[in-house]
Amino acid sequence: MANVDSELNALFHPSSDSTALLPEIMLELQSILRLHSVSAQELFFKWESYSMKMGSEETKLNLDTVRAFKKDLQEILEREARVKGGAAHMRNGGDRRSLHATPRSAVNGGGRDVFGTIDGLVPSTPRTTSTNGSIKRKGAYETPSTASKISRSALKSSPTDGRATAQPENGGSANSMTVPFTDRQNAGQIVETLNDHLDPVEPPIAPPADPRVRLMANTDLKKFYYKGMAMHLSEASEILDDRIDDFMMLVQAHHNLEDSAFGNAASRSTNEIVAVGRIASDTLEGKLNIASMVLEMSRRMGAGLRIPLKVDKVQSSEFFSGQIIAVRGINASGEYFSVTEVLEVPLLPPAASLPSSLDAINERFGLNPNQEDEERPSGSTLNVILASGPYTADDNLSFEPLHALCDKASETCADVLILVGPLLDIEHPLVASGDFDLPDDPSIQPDKATLSDLFRILIGDPLRRLAQSIPSITIILVPSVRDAVNKHVSWPQEPFPKRELGLPKQARMVSNPVTISLNEIVLGISAQDILYDLRREEVVVGQPKEPRILNRLPRHLMQQRHFFPLFPPTNRTSLPKTGTDDGLPTGMPLDISYLKLGEWLNVRPDIAITPSALSPFAKVIESTLFINPGSLSKRRGPGTYAQICIHPRKITQEERAAEISHGKMVGHRVFERARVDIVRI
C-alpha cells in the first residue's frame, strides 16, 4: 500500500512541495484503483483525458473533482456494459417485434419518415429546411455571436423513439454543457507568469507607423512543397539510418572517442563497446516498457539489426520510441545488450548575434546605446501574442475567442500575433459533418461554396480588421495537420495558401514546423502536440533526475534536436477522442522521407513554441524558453493564450570592445528579459 501511495503522490502531485495528497483524495483514488482494477499509471492517463475533456485549467485536483471523476468513470463503464449487452441481445435474435417496425429513412439521422408525409407535424420531429444538401445559407449573419445549429443526428425523431437519445460526447456526464463565451468567468485572469519581476506590456501612445519586427525564415520553405503520399521504403530507411549515423559522430566528437570504441550491439563479445541506435519496441501493439525495449542500429554499424536492452544497471534515464541514444555495455550472451551507462548527447549551442546588430535593433525601438533604464521610453518592449487552436467551441463556428484575441491585440498594439493551427479544425463536429450554416456574405455562392470561403469569412475577417487598426502588426499563421483548408495533410507541412484565404498583407504564411527570426530572436514552432505523445510513451528507469514531467519533456526535444523525435507516432486510437461521430482523432500522419525538415538548425531556439493538450506553461530549459499557450478554446468553454513582453538586450561596453577586437558574438539571453503571462481569454 505504501508503494501505491507513493506512486499516486508522484503522478498526481509531482511538484517539489513537501506536502502530499490530502488523505480524503488519496482514499478516493485508491477506491477507484480497486473498483476498476487499474494501475496508478493507467488511472493518471484517465485523469488526464478527463481533465482535457472538462478543461485543464478548471479541473484542479480536489475532493469534488475526484468524486466527479469517479462518477464519470462509472458512467462510462455502465454505458459500455449496456452497449455490449445490446450487441449480444441482437446476436441472439433481439426483439422480434422490431422485425415489422415502421421503416425510417437513414437520411438526416433518421429524423424523417420514409415518404415525408408527417415531416414537421409531430412536435419532436425536426423539420428540414433545405433540399440543397447539409450546407445552407443563413438568413442573417452576426459576427461574432452567431449561433450555429445543432446537428440533426443529435435529435430524436419522435417521443417514442428512445433509441436516438443524445448522449454526452466522450462518455461525459450529462451536466457537461458548453459554457457560452459571453458568460465566461475569469476573463483576463493570469494563470501563470514567468519572470514576474519584469514590467508587463506597456502599449505605446499610438501604433508605430512602420513595423518594428523584421521577420526572416531560417527554414527553406520551398522544401515543404513536396509531393505527399509518395514515400518509398528505401528513402525512409535511409533517412532513419542517416539520423543514427549523425548522432554517432556527435557523440564521438563530444566524448573524444576513437572509432574502435564503437561496435555492433547485436554481436556477441566480452569487450565493452559503445553502441548508437534508436529505441524501439519488440511488438507493434501496446506501450513501450522496460521488458519490450530494443535497440535498433543502422545498416552501417549493426546491419540494421535489433537487440533487446537490459537497463537494470542504469541509475537514472528516460527512454521513448524513436529516441537516438548512445549506450556503453556488453553483449556477452548474444541474446541481449547489458547497458552500464547512457552517454550524454551534446546540445546545440545557444543563438548569438553581434553587439552592433543588437544596437541597431534597439535603435528601432527608440533606444540609444548610452540610454539608462530610467530614461527608456514607453513602448520600447516587443509585444508578442501567441495562441494555439482550436479557436471556437464544439457547438458553434462563431470564433468568438479569435475575435476577443484580435481585440486584445488591437488594444495593446501588439507587434506580432502568432496563430498556431488548427484554425478551421477538421475535428470540429460541425466541420466534420458538414452540418452548418454558411455566413450571409454576397461573395459566397451556396452551390459553389468551399471551406476556403468559410475560412475567408470566419477567420479572415477579424484578421483583416486587426490589420486595418494596427497596420504595423505582423501576423504569423502556422498550419496544423488538422487544418481543413491545407491540402498538405502530412507532417512536415507546407504553409497555408494565402491568396485563397483572403488574408491581409501583414499575414505571413510559414510551414509546420518552422524556425524563424523576429529581429534577433530565434523562434522554433511546431503545431503538433509532441509533449502529450511523449508523456504517454516515456519510460522512466530508476529515479528521474528531473521529477517534474513538464520540465523533463521539453528536454527530450533539445537532446534529440528535433520537433518530433517520437517514432513511430502514437496510434491515434490511443489518443483522446474528438467530438465527431466516430470520435477518431487525426493523429500524426508522418512522412518519414522528409523527416529532416523537422530537425533543429545550427542553434537552439531562444523560444520554442510547443502547443499541447497538457496544462499551459512557460519554462526555461537550458536557456531556451518553452511555451505552451494552451488552446484558445476548449471543446466546451474558453481557453488560454500567452502574452510575451520581451525587453531590449542590454549591450555593455566590454561586449562592444570584444566585437571590435575579436569579432565576438553575444548570446541573446531571451529567457532573462522576456516576461510571459498565460492568460484566460
Tab-separated table of C-alpha atoms in Angstrom, residues 361-595:
chain	number	residue	atom	x	y	z
A	361	ILE	CA	17.594	46.712	-33.330
A	362	ASN	CA	17.396	48.716	-30.090
A	363	GLU	CA	17.507	51.966	-32.067
A	364	ARG	CA	14.456	50.800	-33.993
A	365	PHE	CA	12.643	50.709	-30.633
A	366	GLY	CA	13.712	54.255	-29.761
A	367	LEU	CA	16.723	53.348	-27.639
A	368	ASN	CA	20.319	54.528	-27.928
A	369	PRO	CA	23.399	52.688	-26.603
A	370	ASN	CA	24.065	55.159	-23.762
A	371	GLN	CA	20.478	55.391	-22.505
A	372	GLU	CA	19.728	54.385	-18.923
A	373	ASP	CA	16.822	52.146	-17.933
A	374	GLU	CA	15.059	55.050	-16.215
A	375	GLU	CA	15.096	57.006	-19.489
A	376	ARG	CA	13.651	54.177	-21.560
A	377	PRO	CA	10.586	55.383	-23.489
A	378	SER	CA	7.231	53.632	-23.193
A	379	GLY	CA	6.547	51.016	-25.815
A	380	SER	CA	10.205	50.045	-26.112
A	381	THR	CA	9.431	46.371	-25.480
A	382	LEU	CA	8.446	43.807	-28.089
A	383	ASN	CA	4.809	42.783	-27.632
A	384	VAL	CA	4.024	39.254	-28.887
A	385	ILE	CA	0.665	37.499	-28.516
A	386	LEU	CA	0.663	33.741	-29.016
A	387	ALA	CA	-2.356	31.445	-29.379
A	388	SER	CA	-2.993	27.889	-30.475
A	389	GLY	CA	-6.098	26.230	-31.895
A	390	PRO	CA	-8.870	25.275	-31.754
A	391	TYR	CA	-10.322	28.791	-31.884
A	392	THR	CA	-14.008	28.047	-31.295
A	393	ALA	CA	-16.068	25.666	-29.173
A	394	ASP	CA	-17.563	22.430	-30.485
A	395	ASP	CA	-21.158	23.682	-30.680
A	396	ASN	CA	-20.627	26.698	-32.960
A	397	LEU	CA	-18.487	28.280	-35.677
A	398	SER	CA	-18.688	31.836	-34.350
A	399	PHE	CA	-14.941	32.006	-33.467
A	400	GLU	CA	-15.679	34.348	-30.572
A	401	PRO	CA	-12.358	33.589	-28.825
A	402	LEU	CA	-10.496	34.614	-32.002
A	403	HIS	CA	-12.422	37.888	-32.151
A	404	ALA	CA	-11.601	38.551	-28.497
A	405	LEU	CA	-7.927	37.802	-29.134
A	406	CYS	CA	-7.806	40.208	-32.078
A	407	ASP	CA	-9.427	42.880	-29.891
A	408	LYS	CA	-6.751	42.285	-27.265
A	409	ALA	CA	-4.003	42.588	-29.878
A	410	SER	CA	-5.528	45.859	-31.098
A	411	GLU	CA	-5.839	47.296	-27.572
A	412	THR	CA	-2.224	46.528	-26.662
A	413	CYS	CA	-0.802	47.488	-30.096
A	414	ALA	CA	0.815	44.085	-30.491
A	415	ASP	CA	3.894	43.889	-32.698
A	416	VAL	CA	3.392	40.204	-33.508
A	417	LEU	CA	0.377	37.897	-33.408
A	418	ILE	CA	1.239	34.198	-33.771
A	419	LEU	CA	-1.665	31.865	-34.552
A	420	VAL	CA	-0.804	28.171	-34.449
A	421	GLY	CA	-3.238	25.751	-36.068
A	422	PRO	CA	-5.678	24.204	-36.271
A	423	LEU	CA	-7.664	27.273	-37.311
A	424	LEU	CA	-10.519	25.599	-39.204
A	425	ASP	CA	-10.352	22.279	-37.410
A	426	ILE	CA	-11.243	19.105	-39.308
A	427	GLU	CA	-12.019	17.528	-35.918
A	428	HIS	CA	-14.690	20.129	-35.193
A	429	PRO	CA	-18.042	18.257	-35.124
A	430	LEU	CA	-19.793	20.747	-37.412
A	431	VAL	CA	-16.951	20.872	-39.934
A	432	ALA	CA	-16.574	17.095	-39.942
A	433	SER	CA	-20.295	16.541	-40.558
A	434	GLY	CA	-20.775	19.497	-42.912
A	435	ASP	CA	-23.919	20.372	-40.954
A	436	PHE	CA	-23.617	24.149	-40.511
A	437	ASP	CA	-24.976	27.381	-41.963
A	438	LEU	CA	-22.997	29.499	-44.384
A	439	PRO	CA	-22.354	33.109	-43.364
A	440	ASP	CA	-24.510	35.679	-45.128
A	441	ASP	CA	-21.880	37.103	-47.436
A	442	PRO	CA	-22.556	38.144	-51.053
A	443	SER	CA	-19.237	36.687	-52.218
A	444	ILE	CA	-20.324	33.154	-51.301
A	445	GLN	CA	-22.363	31.113	-53.747
A	446	PRO	CA	-24.125	28.337	-51.801
A	447	ASP	CA	-23.835	25.784	-54.588
A	448	LYS	CA	-20.107	26.505	-55.072
A	449	ALA	CA	-19.040	27.262	-51.504
A	450	THR	CA	-15.808	25.696	-50.215
A	451	LEU	CA	-14.082	25.525	-46.856
A	452	SER	CA	-11.693	28.220	-48.105
A	453	ASP	CA	-14.700	30.558	-48.386
A	454	LEU	CA	-15.649	29.686	-44.820
A	455	PHE	CA	-12.098	30.415	-43.658
A	456	ARG	CA	-12.018	33.700	-45.586
A	457	ILE	CA	-15.134	34.985	-43.819
A	458	LEU	CA	-14.991	33.487	-40.322
A	459	ILE	CA	-11.225	33.770	-39.746
A	460	GLY	CA	-10.046	36.224	-42.396
A	461	ASP	CA	-12.497	38.991	-41.418
A	462	PRO	CA	-11.220	39.558	-37.844
A	463	LEU	CA	-7.613	39.401	-39.071
A	464	ARG	CA	-8.297	41.978	-41.777
A	465	ARG	CA	-9.938	44.304	-39.232
A	466	LEU	CA	-6.936	43.878	-36.940
A	467	ALA	CA	-4.545	44.720	-39.773
A	468	GLN	CA	-6.559	47.874	-40.527
A	469	SER	CA	-6.444	49.049	-36.902
A	470	ILE	CA	-2.729	48.161	-36.420
A	471	PRO	CA	-1.035	48.432	-39.851
A	472	SER	CA	2.398	47.749	-38.324
A	473	ILE	CA	1.448	44.363	-36.893
A	474	THR	CA	2.944	41.093	-38.165
A	475	ILE	CA	0.550	38.128	-38.191
A	476	ILE	CA	2.159	34.686	-38.409
A	477	LEU	CA	-0.016	31.689	-39.296
A	478	VAL	CA	1.291	28.165	-38.670
A	479	PRO	CA	-0.762	25.293	-40.149
A	480	SER	CA	-1.656	22.016	-38.494
A	481	VAL	CA	-2.357	18.564	-39.898
A	482	ARG	CA	-5.888	19.130	-38.561
A	483	ASP	CA	-6.488	22.222	-40.717
A	484	ALA	CA	-9.277	21.588	-43.216
A	485	VAL	CA	-8.038	24.201	-45.714
A	486	ASN	CA	-4.470	22.900	-46.019
A	487	LYS	CA	-4.262	20.257	-48.729
A	488	HIS	CA	-0.908	19.046	-47.409
A	489	VAL	CA	-2.044	16.647	-44.696
A	490	SER	CA	1.277	15.035	-43.792
A	491	TRP	CA	3.943	16.357	-41.407
A	492	PRO	CA	6.197	18.252	-42.213
A	493	GLN	CA	3.590	20.522	-43.740
A	494	GLU	CA	3.602	23.330	-46.297
A	495	PRO	CA	2.227	26.825	-45.454
A	496	PHE	CA	-1.362	27.976	-45.905
A	497	PRO	CA	-2.389	29.163	-49.407
A	498	LYS	CA	-2.561	32.903	-48.698
A	499	ARG	CA	-4.317	34.007	-51.894
A	500	GLU	CA	-7.267	31.619	-51.500
A	501	LEU	CA	-7.900	32.625	-47.899
A	502	GLY	CA	-8.071	36.377	-48.492
A	503	LEU	CA	-5.642	37.268	-45.725
A	504	PRO	CA	-4.158	40.774	-45.293
A	505	LYS	CA	-0.680	41.692	-46.461
A	506	GLN	CA	0.502	41.734	-42.836
A	507	ALA	CA	-0.095	37.963	-42.647
A	508	ARG	CA	2.932	35.720	-43.098
A	509	MET	CA	2.451	32.064	-44.013
A	510	VAL	CA	5.043	29.667	-42.597
A	511	SER	CA	5.441	25.904	-42.588
A	512	ASN	CA	4.862	23.367	-39.833
A	513	PRO	CA	7.394	23.114	-38.233
A	514	VAL	CA	9.396	26.280	-38.787
A	515	THR	CA	12.329	28.212	-37.351
A	516	ILE	CA	12.090	31.969	-37.793
A	517	SER	CA	13.796	35.100	-36.512
A	518	LEU	CA	11.904	38.056	-35.064
A	519	ASN	CA	14.652	40.673	-35.157
A	520	GLU	CA	17.427	38.861	-33.273
A	521	ILE	CA	15.143	36.354	-31.506
A	522	VAL	CA	15.114	32.792	-32.875
A	523	LEU	CA	11.734	31.075	-32.613
A	524	GLY	CA	11.018	27.404	-33.193
A	525	ILE	CA	7.352	26.497	-33.752
A	526	SER	CA	5.612	23.174	-34.290
A	527	ALA	CA	1.847	22.731	-34.251
A	528	GLN	CA	1.997	19.013	-33.448
A	529	ASP	CA	1.330	18.034	-29.816
A	530	ILE	CA	4.575	16.186	-29.203
A	531	LEU	CA	4.557	16.774	-25.441
A	532	TYR	CA	1.352	14.806	-24.883
A	533	ASP	CA	2.648	11.925	-27.006
A	534	LEU	CA	5.971	11.878	-25.147
A	535	ARG	CA	4.128	11.957	-21.834
A	536	ARG	CA	2.292	8.813	-22.842
A	537	GLU	CA	5.240	6.935	-24.378
A	538	GLU	CA	8.051	7.825	-21.963
A	539	VAL	CA	9.619	5.027	-19.904
A	540	VAL	CA	11.497	6.111	-16.765
A	541	VAL	CA	14.273	3.886	-15.402
A	542	GLY	CA	15.319	4.488	-11.816
A	543	GLN	CA	14.749	7.820	-10.131
A	544	PRO	CA	14.486	10.570	-12.767
A	545	LYS	CA	16.968	13.410	-12.498
A	546	GLU	CA	14.117	15.840	-13.156
A	547	PRO	CA	10.988	14.713	-11.248
A	548	ARG	CA	8.726	17.360	-12.810
A	549	ILE	CA	7.315	15.978	-16.018
A	550	LEU	CA	6.761	19.361	-17.704
A	551	ASN	CA	10.452	20.156	-17.217
A	552	ARG	CA	11.550	16.752	-18.469
A	553	LEU	CA	9.578	16.508	-21.708
A	554	PRO	CA	10.958	19.664	-23.422
A	555	ARG	CA	14.469	18.470	-22.654
A	556	HIS	CA	13.882	15.442	-24.890
A	557	LEU	CA	13.336	17.803	-27.834
A	558	MET	CA	16.603	19.593	-27.076
A	559	GLN	CA	18.612	16.395	-26.749
A	560	GLN	CA	17.144	14.889	-29.912
A	561	ARG	CA	17.422	18.178	-31.872
A	562	HIS	CA	14.043	17.565	-33.461
A	563	PHE	CA	10.483	18.908	-33.248
A	564	PHE	CA	9.029	15.370	-33.339
A	565	PRO	CA	11.590	12.759	-32.185
A	566	LEU	CA	8.947	10.105	-31.431
A	567	PHE	CA	8.877	7.184	-33.894
A	568	PRO	CA	6.567	5.583	-34.660
A	569	PRO	CA	3.927	8.150	-33.679
A	570	THR	CA	1.309	7.243	-31.090
A	571	ASN	CA	-1.551	5.216	-32.518
A	572	ARG	CA	-4.458	7.593	-32.965
A	573	THR	CA	-6.851	5.088	-31.393
A	574	SER	CA	-4.942	5.681	-28.136
A	575	LEU	CA	-5.369	9.466	-28.294
A	576	PRO	CA	-8.279	11.311	-26.625
A	577	LYS	CA	-11.485	11.055	-28.618
A	578	THR	CA	-12.837	14.015	-30.562
A	579	GLY	CA	-16.365	15.367	-30.759
A	580	THR	CA	-17.003	13.902	-34.228
A	581	ASP	CA	-19.343	10.992	-34.859
A	582	ASP	CA	-16.606	8.351	-34.901
A	583	GLY	CA	-14.545	10.148	-32.244
A	584	LEU	CA	-11.302	9.195	-34.003
A	585	PRO	CA	-8.587	11.880	-33.883
A	586	THR	CA	-6.351	12.775	-36.826
A	587	GLY	CA	-3.181	11.610	-35.122
A	588	MET	CA	0.246	12.183	-36.636
A	589	PRO	CA	0.479	11.488	-40.408
A	590	LEU	CA	4.270	11.444	-40.611
A	591	ASP	CA	6.141	11.473	-43.934
A	592	ILE	CA	9.409	9.773	-42.994
A	593	SER	CA	11.163	10.679	-46.254
A	594	TYR	CA	11.115	14.352	-45.205
A	595	LEU	CA	11.792	13.828	-41.508
